[in-house]
Amino acid sequence: MMRKEIKHNLLIVLLLLFVSKAAAQNVTLSNNLLYDAWLTPNLRIGVRASEHWSLGLTAGYRPWPTNDETSRKWRHVLISPELRYWKDSVNVHHFFGANLIYSHFNVADVRFPFGLFPSVRDERRQGDLFAIGAFYGYSWVLGRHWNLEALIGVAVGYAKYDRYACGHCGTKISDESKLFLMPQAGINIVYNIPGRPCKQQEPVAIDPNAQETLRQLEKTDNETTKTK
């Protein structure tokens, strides 16, 4: 229990530090809809570092099911800092990125997509994983404050965990560690703070020759009026 509380507090501290650093910058808040589909609340905070570079920090936390007697579970906490390069400008169109991933997990009786980790369907695993990844994405501008992002990539990492005979029992089988390769994907809805500047209408430049012609016409009109 103490170990879990320390990790959760560390996650909160990292988020607060990142937000404090980002306070004076252009900031984005985003949510991965694919991660939501797995019933995992998540949030990404992004900061513009320069015209083409941005920094980000993603956090996800799924505490349920809270009942240890439940055989099927996917409890985990995830932290992922990242760096992005934007081809045009930050938060517009194509981007390439690299990220680090840390997660503490307690998983049992879960069918992951693409046939990943098939042994988890029949036993419980609890431990930590570390990974490094790369990805490509595209961001559509929806308005002054909103974007929609899609990204896909891959990560390679190392996991160290304890194996248990079933999801709700404490019979430990062994300690194990392994290298793994996993896909990355996201569909993010993004909110920009403070938002893109409103387009201002540029003043129309008048040709000096046209200005002189207008003055001559006004002078002619005035003389005509006086004559009448």
mmCIF file of C-alpha atoms in Angstrom:
data_model
loop_
_atom_site.group_PDB
_atom_site.id
_atom_site.type_symbol
_atom_site.label_atom_id
_atom_site.label_comp_id
_atom_site.label_asym_id
_atom_site.label_seq_id
_atom_site.Cartn_x
_atom_site.Cartn_y
_atom_site.Cartn_z
ATOM 1 C CA MET A 1 0.000 0.000 0.000
ATOM 2 C CA MET A 2 2.795 2.433 0.872
ATOM 3 C CA ARG A 3 4.489 1.697 -2.440
ATOM 4 C CA LYS A 4 1.320 2.542 -4.378
ATOM 5 C CA GLU A 5 0.816 5.794 -2.481
ATOM 6 C CA ILE A 6 4.406 6.875 -3.233
ATOM 7 C CA LYS A 7 3.950 6.240 -6.967
ATOM 8 C CA HIS A 8 0.621 8.058 -7.084
ATOM 9 C CA ASN A 9 2.074 11.046 -5.206
ATOM 10 C CA LEU A 10 5.073 11.080 -7.552
ATOM 11 C CA LEU A 11 2.713 11.237 -10.538
ATOM 12 C CA ILE A 12 0.884 14.234 -9.038
ATOM 13 C CA VAL A 13 4.157 16.047 -8.253
ATOM 14 C CA LEU A 14 5.472 15.538 -11.804
ATOM 15 C CA LEU A 15 2.268 16.910 -13.292
ATOM 16 C CA LEU A 16 2.323 19.956 -11.000
ATOM 17 C CA LEU A 17 5.970 20.680 -11.874
ATOM 18 C CA PHE A 18 5.248 20.385 -15.568
ATOM 19 C CA VAL A 19 2.225 22.683 -15.315
ATOM 20 C CA SER A 20 4.207 25.299 -13.374
ATOM 21 C CA LYS A 21 6.917 25.302 -16.063
ATOM 22 C CA ALA A 22 4.270 25.603 -18.766
ATOM 23 C CA ALA A 23 2.345 28.459 -17.167
ATOM 24 C CA ALA A 24 4.045 31.172 -19.252
ATOM 25 C CA GLN A 25 4.083 29.153 -22.489
ATOM 26 C CA ASN A 26 1.564 28.165 -25.145
ATOM 27 C CA VAL A 27 -0.048 25.068 -23.641
ATOM 28 C CA THR A 28 -2.218 22.224 -24.944
ATOM 29 C CA LEU A 29 -4.385 19.810 -22.965
ATOM 30 C CA SER A 30 -5.354 16.597 -24.733
ATOM 31 C CA ASN A 31 -7.117 13.306 -24.141
ATOM 32 C CA ASN A 32 -6.446 10.015 -25.954
ATOM 33 C CA LEU A 33 -9.834 8.611 -26.990
ATOM 34 C CA LEU A 34 -8.377 5.141 -27.648
ATOM 35 C CA TYR A 35 -7.051 5.040 -24.071
ATOM 36 C CA ASP A 36 -10.511 6.115 -22.879
ATOM 37 C CA ALA A 37 -11.977 3.133 -24.753
ATOM 38 C CA TRP A 38 -9.955 0.935 -22.369
ATOM 39 C CA LEU A 39 -11.637 2.772 -19.463
ATOM 40 C CA THR A 40 -8.419 4.531 -18.466
ATOM 41 C CA PRO A 41 -8.666 8.264 -17.613
ATOM 42 C CA ASN A 42 -5.726 10.079 -19.178
ATOM 43 C CA LEU A 43 -4.382 13.560 -19.796
ATOM 44 C CA ARG A 44 -1.534 14.981 -21.869
ATOM 45 C CA ILE A 45 -0.008 18.424 -21.266
ATOM 46 C CA GLY A 46 1.995 19.910 -24.131
ATOM 47 C CA VAL A 47 4.248 22.979 -24.175
ATOM 48 C CA ARG A 48 5.581 24.870 -27.186
ATOM 49 C CA ALA A 49 9.393 25.016 -26.912
ATOM 50 C CA SER A 50 10.112 26.781 -30.233
ATOM 51 C CA GLU A 51 8.604 27.236 -33.687
ATOM 52 C CA HIS A 52 9.035 23.546 -34.594
ATOM 53 C CA TRP A 53 9.548 21.770 -31.239
ATOM 54 C CA SER A 54 7.237 20.898 -28.358
ATOM 55 C CA LEU A 55 7.458 18.962 -25.099
ATOM 56 C CA GLY A 56 4.717 16.810 -23.598
ATOM 57 C CA LEU A 57 3.826 14.692 -20.585
ATOM 58 C CA THR A 58 1.097 12.029 -20.665
ATOM 59 C CA ALA A 59 -0.360 10.388 -17.564
ATOM 60 C CA GLY A 60 -2.947 7.635 -17.263
ATOM 61 C CA TYR A 61 -4.386 5.932 -14.182
ATOM 62 C CA ARG A 62 -6.836 3.047 -13.879
ATOM 63 C CA PRO A 63 -7.430 1.968 -10.264
ATOM 64 C CA TRP A 64 -10.332 -0.423 -10.819
ATOM 65 C CA PRO A 65 -11.489 -3.021 -10.126
ATOM 66 C CA THR A 66 -10.704 -2.228 -6.508
ATOM 67 C CA ASN A 67 -11.897 -5.638 -5.285
ATOM 68 C CA ASP A 68 -8.915 -8.001 -5.079
ATOM 69 C CA GLU A 69 -11.269 -11.003 -5.389
ATOM 70 C CA THR A 70 -12.077 -10.029 -8.984
ATOM 71 C CA SER A 71 -10.227 -12.328 -11.375
ATOM 72 C CA ARG A 72 -10.158 -9.941 -14.351
ATOM 73 C CA LYS A 73 -8.192 -6.750 -13.798
ATOM 74 C CA TRP A 74 -5.988 -4.189 -15.529
ATOM 75 C CA ARG A 75 -4.913 -1.783 -12.824
ATOM 76 C CA HIS A 76 -2.057 0.453 -13.829
ATOM 77 C CA VAL A 77 -0.488 3.878 -13.721
ATOM 78 C CA LEU A 78 1.426 5.287 -16.707
ATOM 79 C CA ILE A 79 3.761 8.251 -17.181
ATOM 80 C CA SER A 80 5.218 9.171 -20.587
ATOM 81 C CA PRO A 81 7.329 12.288 -21.323
ATOM 82 C CA GLU A 82 7.840 13.044 -25.007
ATOM 83 C CA LEU A 83 9.494 15.318 -27.558
ATOM 84 C CA ARG A 84 7.864 16.296 -30.863
ATOM 85 C CA TYR A 85 9.166 17.898 -34.052
ATOM 86 C CA TRP A 86 6.530 19.670 -36.168
ATOM 87 C CA LYS A 87 7.226 20.006 -39.896
ATOM 88 C CA ASP A 88 5.230 23.238 -40.383
ATOM 89 C CA SER A 89 4.765 24.765 -36.929
ATOM 90 C CA VAL A 90 3.770 23.506 -33.482
ATOM 91 C CA ASN A 91 0.276 21.961 -33.341
ATOM 92 C CA VAL A 92 -0.175 22.161 -37.124
ATOM 93 C CA HIS A 93 -0.156 19.162 -39.504
ATOM 94 C CA HIS A 94 2.716 16.591 -39.592
ATOM 95 C CA PHE A 95 4.816 15.739 -36.532
ATOM 96 C CA PHE A 96 7.428 13.165 -35.503
ATOM 97 C CA GLY A 97 8.117 12.236 -31.906
ATOM 98 C CA ALA A 98 10.010 10.146 -29.385
ATOM 99 C CA ASN A 99 8.859 9.186 -25.900
ATOM 100 C CA LEU A 100 9.782 7.360 -22.716
ATOM 101 C CA ILE A 101 7.213 5.140 -21.001
ATOM 102 C CA TYR A 102 6.958 3.944 -17.401
ATOM 103 C CA SER A 103 4.090 1.891 -16.026
ATOM 104 C CA HIS A 104 3.321 -0.032 -12.856
ATOM 105 C CA PHE A 105 0.720 -2.710 -13.623
ATOM 106 C CA ASN A 106 -1.413 -5.438 -12.055
ATOM 107 C CA VAL A 107 -2.985 -7.392 -14.926
ATOM 108 C CA ALA A 108 -4.988 -10.618 -15.163
ATOM 109 C CA ASP A 109 -7.444 -12.259 -17.569
ATOM 110 C CA VAL A 110 -7.138 -9.482 -20.187
ATOM 111 C CA ARG A 111 -7.197 -9.984 -23.956
ATOM 112 C CA PHE A 112 -4.917 -7.354 -25.444
ATOM 113 C CA PRO A 113 -5.300 -6.353 -29.119
ATOM 114 C CA PHE A 114 -3.064 -7.788 -31.863
ATOM 115 C CA GLY A 115 -2.509 -10.929 -29.752
ATOM 116 C CA LEU A 116 -0.133 -9.161 -27.378
ATOM 117 C CA PHE A 117 0.824 -10.846 -24.087
ATOM 118 C CA PRO A 118 -1.366 -13.975 -24.570
ATOM 119 C CA SER A 119 -0.246 -15.589 -21.291
ATOM 120 C CA VAL A 120 -1.952 -12.804 -19.308
ATOM 121 C CA ARG A 121 -5.290 -14.399 -20.216
ATOM 122 C CA ASP A 122 -4.594 -17.327 -17.867
ATOM 123 C CA GLU A 123 -2.561 -15.777 -15.024
ATOM 124 C CA ARG A 124 -1.850 -12.542 -13.174
ATOM 125 C CA ARG A 125 1.250 -10.390 -13.580
ATOM 126 C CA GLN A 126 2.275 -7.494 -11.373
ATOM 127 C CA GLY A 127 5.355 -5.353 -11.908
ATOM 128 C CA ASP A 128 6.946 -2.451 -13.781
ATOM 129 C CA LEU A 129 7.844 -1.722 -17.382
ATOM 130 C CA PHE A 130 10.137 0.798 -19.023
ATOM 131 C CA ALA A 131 10.151 1.556 -22.751
ATOM 132 C CA ILE A 132 11.361 3.994 -25.388
ATOM 133 C CA GLY A 133 9.343 4.675 -28.507
ATOM 134 C CA ALA A 134 8.989 6.665 -31.712
ATOM 135 C CA PHE A 135 5.877 7.763 -33.564
ATOM 136 C CA TYR A 136 4.441 9.789 -36.437
ATOM 137 C CA GLY A 137 1.239 11.798 -36.344
ATOM 138 C CA TYR A 138 -0.928 14.434 -37.982
ATOM 139 C CA SER A 139 -2.897 17.256 -36.358
ATOM 140 C CA TRP A 140 -6.011 18.774 -37.915
ATOM 141 C CA VAL A 141 -6.901 22.332 -36.895
ATOM 142 C CA LEU A 142 -10.597 22.445 -35.973
ATOM 143 C CA GLY A 143 -10.747 26.037 -34.745
ATOM 144 C CA ARG A 144 -9.033 28.642 -32.642
ATOM 145 C CA HIS A 145 -8.882 26.377 -29.568
ATOM 146 C CA TRP A 146 -9.375 22.827 -30.889
ATOM 147 C CA ASN A 147 -7.309 20.221 -32.776
ATOM 148 C CA LEU A 148 -7.748 16.558 -33.613
ATOM 149 C CA GLU A 149 -4.613 14.368 -33.676
ATOM 150 C CA ALA A 150 -3.928 10.854 -34.904
ATOM 151 C CA LEU A 151 -0.618 9.076 -34.292
ATOM 152 C CA ILE A 152 0.933 5.656 -34.682
ATOM 153 C CA GLY A 153 4.290 4.269 -33.613
ATOM 154 C CA VAL A 154 6.217 1.523 -31.879
ATOM 155 C CA ALA A 155 8.073 1.108 -28.577
ATOM 156 C CA VAL A 156 10.676 -1.328 -27.301
ATOM 157 C CA GLY A 157 11.084 -1.939 -23.595
ATOM 158 C CA TYR A 158 11.895 -4.047 -20.562
ATOM 159 C CA ALA A 159 9.413 -5.459 -18.037
ATOM 160 C CA LYS A 160 10.086 -6.975 -14.628
ATOM 161 C CA TYR A 161 7.141 -8.651 -12.883
ATOM 162 C CA ASP A 162 5.834 -11.351 -10.556
ATOM 163 C CA ARG A 163 3.678 -14.165 -11.952
ATOM 164 C CA TYR A 164 0.660 -15.510 -10.072
ATOM 165 C CA ALA A 165 -1.446 -18.568 -10.797
ATOM 166 C CA CYS A 166 -4.738 -16.686 -11.126
ATOM 167 C CA GLY A 167 -6.231 -13.200 -11.025
ATOM 168 C CA HIS A 168 -7.696 -13.353 -7.520
ATOM 169 C CA CYS A 169 -5.245 -15.580 -5.638
ATOM 170 C CA GLY A 170 -1.823 -14.936 -4.145
ATOM 171 C CA THR A 171 -0.057 -18.117 -5.264
ATOM 172 C CA LYS A 172 3.190 -16.832 -6.727
ATOM 173 C CA ILE A 173 4.713 -18.807 -9.588
ATOM 174 C CA SER A 174 7.961 -16.946 -10.285
ATOM 175 C CA ASP A 175 9.776 -13.663 -10.842
ATOM 176 C CA GLU A 176 10.459 -12.860 -14.472
ATOM 177 C CA SER A 177 11.774 -10.162 -16.768
ATOM 178 C CA LYS A 178 11.652 -9.816 -20.542
ATOM 179 C CA LEU A 179 12.220 -7.504 -23.492
ATOM 180 C CA PHE A 180 9.165 -6.644 -25.542
ATOM 181 C CA LEU A 181 8.004 -4.743 -28.622
ATOM 182 C CA MET A 182 4.610 -3.034 -28.611
ATOM 183 C CA PRO A 183 2.620 -0.697 -30.910
ATOM 184 C CA GLN A 184 1.602 2.840 -30.013
ATOM 185 C CA ALA A 185 -1.549 4.559 -31.260
ATOM 186 C CA GLY A 186 -3.663 7.527 -30.336
ATOM 187 C CA ILE A 187 -6.609 9.653 -31.413
ATOM 188 C CA ASN A 188 -6.352 12.829 -29.355
ATOM 189 C CA ILE A 189 -8.790 15.666 -28.891
ATOM 190 C CA VAL A 190 -6.690 18.764 -28.137
ATOM 191 C CA TYR A 191 -7.525 22.089 -26.456
ATOM 192 C CA ASN A 192 -5.133 25.018 -27.070
ATOM 193 C CA ILE A 193 -4.441 27.628 -24.362
ATOM 194 C CA PRO A 194 -4.758 30.587 -24.871
ATOM 195 C CA GLY A 195 -5.748 29.728 -28.444
ATOM 196 C CA ARG A 196 -4.584 30.894 -31.818
ATOM 197 C CA PRO A 197 -4.697 34.656 -32.417
ATOM 198 C CA CYS A 198 -7.698 35.931 -34.326
ATOM 199 C CA LYS A 199 -7.009 36.955 -37.894
ATOM 200 C CA GLN A 200 -6.789 40.710 -38.226
ATOM 201 C CA GLN A 201 -7.774 42.458 -41.432
ATOM 202 C CA GLU A 202 -4.704 44.033 -43.005
ATOM 203 C CA PRO A 203 -5.014 47.706 -43.991
ATOM 204 C CA VAL A 204 -5.474 48.265 -47.700
ATOM 205 C CA ALA A 205 -2.510 50.076 -49.264
ATOM 206 C CA ILE A 206 -3.531 52.892 -51.640
ATOM 207 C CA ASP A 207 -1.366 53.760 -54.615
ATOM 208 C CA PRO A 208 -0.041 57.367 -54.314
ATOM 209 C CA ASN A 209 -1.042 58.009 -57.936
ATOM 210 C CA ALA A 210 -4.589 56.916 -57.123
ATOM 211 C CA GLN A 211 -4.626 59.246 -54.108
ATOM 212 C CA GLU A 212 -3.621 62.175 -56.365
ATOM 213 C CA THR A 213 -6.345 61.270 -58.851
ATOM 214 C CA LEU A 214 -8.936 61.211 -56.056
ATOM 215 C CA ARG A 215 -7.829 64.655 -54.898
ATOM 216 C CA GLN A 216 -8.148 66.033 -58.434
ATOM 217 C CA LEU A 217 -11.647 64.572 -58.762
ATOM 218 C CA GLU A 218 -12.684 66.084 -55.421
ATOM 219 C CA LYS A 219 -11.269 69.459 -56.502
ATOM 220 C CA THR A 220 -13.164 69.282 -59.806
ATOM 221 C CA ASP A 221 -16.398 68.405 -58.003
ATOM 222 C CA ASN A 222 -15.987 71.351 -55.617
ATOM 223 C CA GLU A 223 -15.356 73.788 -58.500
ATOM 224 C CA THR A 224 -18.400 72.456 -60.352
ATOM 225 C CA THR A 225 -20.540 72.944 -57.261
ATOM 226 C CA LYS A 226 -19.341 76.550 -56.806
ATOM 227 C CA THR A 227 -20.072 77.326 -60.465
ATOM 228 C CA LYS A 228 -23.632 76.141 -60.067
#
